[in-house]
Amino acid sequence: MGAGMANKVVLVTGAQQGIGAACARAFAAAGHDVAVNWLDNQADAEAVAAAVRAVGRRAALIQGDVGSVQGCQAIVQGARDALGRIDVLVNNAGIFPRVPFLDMTEEEWDRVLGVNLKGSAFAAQAAARAMVADGHGGAIVNLSSSAIRGTPVGVHYSATKNGVVGITRSMALALAPHGIRVNAIAPGTTDTAQPRYGNTEDELQAMARTLPLGRMGKPEEIADLAVWLASDQAAWVTGQVWHINGGGYMA
């Protein structure tokens, strides 16, 4: 079983690929059942669910978009119906459509804030309500980003990831009386599809070589931190932002 946390039910949003998929696999490997939320690629989501089941854990496929409050509530309810409860939420779903600031539209701003920030807040609210109603504590892990430092083609994205830091701290205070811990992970450039939307392979490798540790992160490394933050070994850890970036940003 995982470190200090046996037989839990974990909901991972945006789990069809990248860090979300790695989190689903890591929690399953640590001995936990996983609700795999996916948006638009059922085949990828089914492959993640198959990996969860391959290590002897239950998996539920939950299709849905966190970009609306109703979507968040439906995803949480679907996970709870399928697996009986929710002990851990990994708020991973997010989008990063690159756009120069001078060209950014209101529609682009609203969509990114709706998914990344509103989605994180209301998925957490729905999951926390379920935890409280079921009479147990829990853990929420939010995904921020090293882009909190700023990015010229992601003013909207940077706004959301700084916002995730703020809601993490405030939710940690609000939910502590209920025994629910809330922390955030801020990954640097990680070897997934996401950074490839805005950079060539050569550009990514060049960026990676500038880091003190000389490489991109692996999604599994982010996932391992999420598993630890949700475990009882982290029972006195809440309201914190964990930077994992190869030394590229030291907070």
Short mmCIF file of C-alpha atoms in Angstrom, two decimals:
data_model
loop_
_atom_site.label_atom_id
_atom_site.label_comp_id
_atom_site.label_asym_id
_atom_site.label_seq_id
_atom_site.Cartn_x
_atom_site.Cartn_y
_atom_site.Cartn_z
CA MET A 1 0.00 0.00 0.00
CA GLY A 2 0.99 3.63 -0.34
CA ALA A 3 2.82 5.50 2.36
CA GLY A 4 0.39 5.79 5.24
CA MET A 5 -2.71 5.72 3.05
CA ALA A 6 -4.38 2.41 2.25
CA ASN A 7 -7.47 1.69 0.16
CA LYS A 8 -8.39 5.26 -0.64
CA VAL A 9 -10.46 6.53 -3.56
CA VAL A 10 -8.72 9.19 -5.65
CA LEU A 11 -10.33 11.42 -8.29
CA VAL A 12 -7.88 12.81 -10.85
CA THR A 13 -9.21 15.46 -13.21
CA GLY A 14 -7.73 15.70 -16.69
CA ALA A 15 -6.34 12.19 -16.32
CA GLN A 16 -6.39 11.11 -19.96
CA GLN A 17 -2.79 12.19 -20.56
CA GLY A 18 0.35 13.79 -19.13
CA ILE A 19 0.69 14.50 -15.43
CA GLY A 20 -2.92 13.49 -14.77
CA ALA A 21 -2.41 10.06 -16.32
CA ALA A 22 0.83 9.65 -14.37
CA CYS A 23 -1.01 10.54 -11.15
CA ALA A 24 -3.69 7.94 -11.85
CA ARG A 25 -1.07 5.25 -12.40
CA ALA A 26 0.99 6.28 -9.38
CA PHE A 27 -1.96 6.26 -6.98
CA ALA A 28 -2.99 2.84 -8.28
CA ALA A 29 0.54 1.50 -7.86
CA ALA A 30 0.45 2.79 -4.29
CA GLY A 31 -2.69 0.75 -3.61
CA HIS A 32 -5.60 3.08 -4.30
CA ASP A 33 -8.70 3.10 -6.49
CA VAL A 34 -8.89 5.84 -9.10
CA ALA A 35 -11.63 7.79 -10.84
CA VAL A 36 -10.16 8.82 -14.20
CA ASN A 37 -11.76 12.04 -15.43
CA TRP A 38 -11.36 12.66 -19.15
CA LEU A 39 -12.55 15.28 -21.60
CA ASP A 40 -12.16 14.35 -25.27
CA ASN A 41 -10.03 11.22 -25.79
CA GLN A 42 -11.79 8.11 -24.56
CA ALA A 43 -9.16 5.73 -25.92
CA ASP A 44 -6.39 7.40 -23.90
CA ALA A 45 -8.58 7.45 -20.81
CA GLU A 46 -9.40 3.77 -21.20
CA ALA A 47 -5.68 2.99 -21.44
CA VAL A 48 -5.12 4.81 -18.14
CA ALA A 49 -8.00 2.93 -16.52
CA ALA A 50 -6.55 -0.35 -17.84
CA ALA A 51 -3.22 0.49 -16.20
CA VAL A 52 -5.02 1.08 -12.89
CA ARG A 53 -6.81 -2.27 -13.14
CA ALA A 54 -3.61 -4.04 -14.18
CA VAL A 55 -2.20 -3.51 -10.68
CA GLY A 56 -5.37 -4.82 -9.05
CA ARG A 57 -7.17 -1.57 -8.27
CA ARG A 58 -10.63 -0.36 -9.26
CA ALA A 59 -10.94 2.30 -11.96
CA ALA A 60 -13.90 4.38 -13.06
CA LEU A 61 -14.02 6.46 -16.24
CA ILE A 62 -15.72 9.82 -15.63
CA GLN A 63 -16.19 11.99 -18.71
CA GLY A 64 -16.72 15.69 -18.06
CA ASP A 65 -15.50 19.28 -18.38
CA VAL A 66 -14.45 21.16 -15.22
CA GLY A 67 -15.10 24.46 -17.02
CA SER A 68 -18.53 24.81 -15.40
CA VAL A 69 -19.77 24.42 -11.84
CA GLN A 70 -22.30 21.85 -13.03
CA GLY A 71 -19.52 19.93 -14.76
CA CYS A 72 -17.44 19.86 -11.58
CA GLN A 73 -20.37 18.64 -9.52
CA ALA A 74 -21.24 15.95 -12.05
CA ILE A 75 -17.66 14.66 -12.17
CA VAL A 76 -17.44 14.41 -8.39
CA GLN A 77 -20.87 12.77 -8.13
CA GLY A 78 -19.96 10.32 -10.88
CA ALA A 79 -16.77 9.32 -9.10
CA ARG A 80 -18.61 8.94 -5.81
CA ASP A 81 -21.37 6.86 -7.38
CA ALA A 82 -18.88 4.59 -9.14
CA LEU A 83 -16.38 4.05 -6.33
CA GLY A 84 -18.40 4.79 -3.19
CA ARG A 85 -16.57 7.80 -1.81
CA ILE A 86 -13.81 10.32 -2.50
CA ASP A 87 -10.81 10.60 -0.22
CA VAL A 88 -8.42 12.51 -2.47
CA LEU A 89 -8.89 15.01 -5.30
CA VAL A 90 -6.05 15.80 -7.69
CA ASN A 91 -7.03 19.03 -9.46
CA ASN A 92 -4.98 18.50 -12.59
CA ALA A 93 -7.23 19.52 -15.51
CA GLY A 94 -5.93 22.63 -17.24
CA ILE A 95 -5.37 24.31 -20.58
CA PHE A 96 -2.63 26.58 -21.90
CA PRO A 97 -3.47 28.03 -25.32
CA ARG A 98 -0.47 30.21 -26.15
CA VAL A 99 -1.36 33.72 -27.26
CA PRO A 100 0.64 36.99 -27.26
CA PHE A 101 -0.78 39.41 -24.69
CA LEU A 102 -1.59 42.10 -27.28
CA ASP A 103 -3.66 39.57 -29.23
CA MET A 104 -5.46 37.94 -26.29
CA THR A 105 -9.25 38.04 -26.51
CA GLU A 106 -11.89 38.11 -23.79
CA GLU A 107 -13.07 34.69 -24.92
CA GLU A 108 -9.58 33.21 -24.50
CA TRP A 109 -9.22 34.83 -21.07
CA ASP A 110 -12.61 33.52 -19.90
CA ARG A 111 -12.00 29.98 -21.14
CA VAL A 112 -8.59 29.63 -19.45
CA LEU A 113 -9.82 31.11 -16.17
CA GLY A 114 -12.96 28.98 -16.38
CA VAL A 115 -11.07 25.71 -16.69
CA ASN A 116 -7.91 26.35 -14.68
CA LEU A 117 -9.13 28.51 -11.82
CA LYS A 118 -12.91 28.24 -11.55
CA GLY A 119 -12.66 24.53 -12.36
CA SER A 120 -10.09 23.95 -9.63
CA ALA A 121 -12.11 25.90 -7.06
CA PHE A 122 -15.45 24.24 -7.73
CA ALA A 123 -14.08 20.73 -8.20
CA ALA A 124 -12.48 21.19 -4.78
CA GLN A 125 -15.73 22.52 -3.35
CA ALA A 126 -17.72 19.56 -4.67
CA ALA A 127 -15.14 17.03 -3.46
CA ALA A 128 -14.87 18.68 -0.04
CA ARG A 129 -18.65 18.70 0.34
CA ALA A 130 -18.66 14.96 -0.37
CA MET A 131 -15.88 14.35 2.16
CA VAL A 132 -17.72 16.33 4.83
CA ALA A 133 -21.05 14.64 4.06
CA ASP A 134 -19.42 11.21 4.33
CA GLY A 135 -17.93 12.15 7.69
CA HIS A 136 -14.24 11.83 6.97
CA GLY A 137 -11.32 14.07 6.14
CA GLY A 138 -9.32 14.02 2.97
CA ALA A 139 -6.70 15.66 0.83
CA ILE A 140 -6.78 17.96 -2.18
CA VAL A 141 -3.76 18.47 -4.42
CA ASN A 142 -3.96 21.40 -6.83
CA LEU A 143 -1.69 21.82 -9.85
CA SER A 144 -0.10 25.24 -10.15
CA SER A 145 2.92 25.89 -12.38
CA SER A 146 6.31 27.54 -12.49
CA ALA A 147 4.54 29.92 -14.90
CA ILE A 148 3.52 31.87 -11.80
CA ARG A 149 6.72 33.79 -12.61
CA GLY A 150 5.10 34.95 -15.83
CA THR A 151 5.10 34.01 -19.48
CA PRO A 152 4.71 36.41 -22.43
CA VAL A 153 2.32 34.09 -24.30
CA GLY A 154 0.27 33.12 -21.25
CA VAL A 155 -0.96 36.11 -19.31
CA HIS A 156 -4.26 34.30 -18.78
CA TYR A 157 -2.49 31.04 -17.85
CA SER A 158 -0.13 32.75 -15.41
CA ALA A 159 -3.12 34.50 -13.82
CA THR A 160 -4.78 31.16 -13.18
CA LYS A 161 -1.70 29.44 -11.80
CA ASN A 162 -1.04 32.32 -9.41
CA GLY A 163 -4.73 32.10 -8.53
CA VAL A 164 -4.34 28.40 -7.74
CA VAL A 165 -1.73 29.36 -5.13
CA GLY A 166 -4.19 31.78 -3.55
CA ILE A 167 -7.13 29.39 -3.47
CA THR A 168 -4.90 26.62 -2.12
CA ARG A 169 -3.99 28.70 0.92
CA SER A 170 -7.53 29.92 1.49
CA MET A 171 -9.12 26.50 1.02
CA ALA A 172 -6.55 25.02 3.40
CA LEU A 173 -7.75 27.46 6.08
CA ALA A 174 -11.43 26.91 5.27
CA LEU A 175 -11.23 23.11 5.24
CA ALA A 176 -8.78 22.47 8.09
CA PRO A 177 -11.63 22.20 10.66
CA HIS A 178 -13.01 19.33 8.58
CA GLY A 179 -9.71 17.45 8.49
CA ILE A 180 -9.18 18.19 4.80
CA ARG A 181 -5.67 19.21 3.76
CA VAL A 182 -5.04 21.29 0.64
CA ASN A 183 -1.66 21.70 -1.05
CA ALA A 184 -0.38 22.73 -4.48
CA ILE A 185 2.34 21.42 -6.75
CA ALA A 186 4.05 23.87 -9.14
CA PRO A 187 5.88 21.84 -11.80
CA GLY A 188 8.49 23.24 -14.11
CA THR A 189 8.82 22.08 -17.72
CA THR A 190 7.70 18.46 -17.71
CA ASP A 191 8.05 15.90 -20.49
CA THR A 192 4.43 15.80 -21.65
CA ALA A 193 2.43 17.01 -24.64
CA GLN A 194 1.61 20.35 -23.00
CA PRO A 195 4.95 22.18 -23.47
CA ARG A 196 5.13 20.80 -27.03
CA TYR A 197 2.13 22.89 -28.05
CA GLY A 198 4.28 26.01 -27.92
CA ASN A 199 7.85 24.82 -28.47
CA THR A 200 9.79 22.68 -30.92
CA GLU A 201 11.63 19.62 -29.63
CA ASP A 202 14.97 21.39 -30.07
CA GLU A 203 13.69 24.42 -28.13
CA LEU A 204 12.49 22.18 -25.30
CA GLN A 205 15.81 20.37 -25.05
CA ALA A 206 17.68 23.68 -25.07
CA MET A 207 15.47 24.97 -22.26
CA ALA A 208 16.03 21.78 -20.30
CA ARG A 209 19.81 22.08 -20.58
CA THR A 210 19.69 25.49 -18.88
CA LEU A 211 18.22 24.00 -15.71
CA PRO A 212 20.58 23.18 -12.84
CA LEU A 213 19.62 19.50 -13.10
CA GLY A 214 19.91 19.65 -16.88
CA ARG A 215 16.68 17.98 -18.00
CA MET A 216 12.91 18.21 -18.15
CA GLY A 217 10.90 16.68 -15.37
CA LYS A 218 9.14 13.35 -15.76
CA PRO A 219 5.38 13.22 -15.18
CA GLU A 220 5.98 10.33 -12.80
CA GLU A 221 8.10 12.60 -10.60
CA ILE A 222 5.21 15.05 -10.26
CA ALA A 223 2.85 12.16 -9.57
CA ASP A 224 5.05 10.73 -6.81
CA LEU A 225 4.90 14.07 -5.00
CA ALA A 226 1.10 14.10 -5.32
CA VAL A 227 0.90 10.61 -3.80
CA TRP A 228 3.04 11.72 -0.87
CA LEU A 229 1.05 14.91 -0.28
CA ALA A 230 -2.15 12.85 -0.11
CA SER A 231 -0.64 10.31 2.31
CA ASP A 232 -0.65 10.29 6.09
CA GLN A 233 3.09 10.94 5.99
CA ALA A 234 2.09 14.49 5.03
CA ALA A 235 -0.57 14.71 7.74
CA TRP A 236 0.80 18.03 9.08
CA VAL A 237 1.26 19.60 5.66
CA THR A 238 -1.41 21.97 4.37
CA GLY A 239 -1.60 25.29 2.55
CA GLN A 240 1.81 24.81 0.93
CA VAL A 241 3.11 25.21 -2.61
CA TRP A 242 5.65 22.57 -3.62
CA HIS A 243 8.00 23.66 -6.42
CA ILE A 244 9.40 20.79 -8.48
CA ASN A 245 11.40 22.10 -11.42
CA GLY A 246 14.99 20.86 -11.51
CA GLY A 247 16.21 23.98 -9.74
CA GLY A 248 14.89 26.40 -12.37
CA TYR A 249 13.00 28.41 -9.77
CA MET A 250 13.81 28.37 -6.09
CA ALA A 251 11.00 29.75 -3.91
#
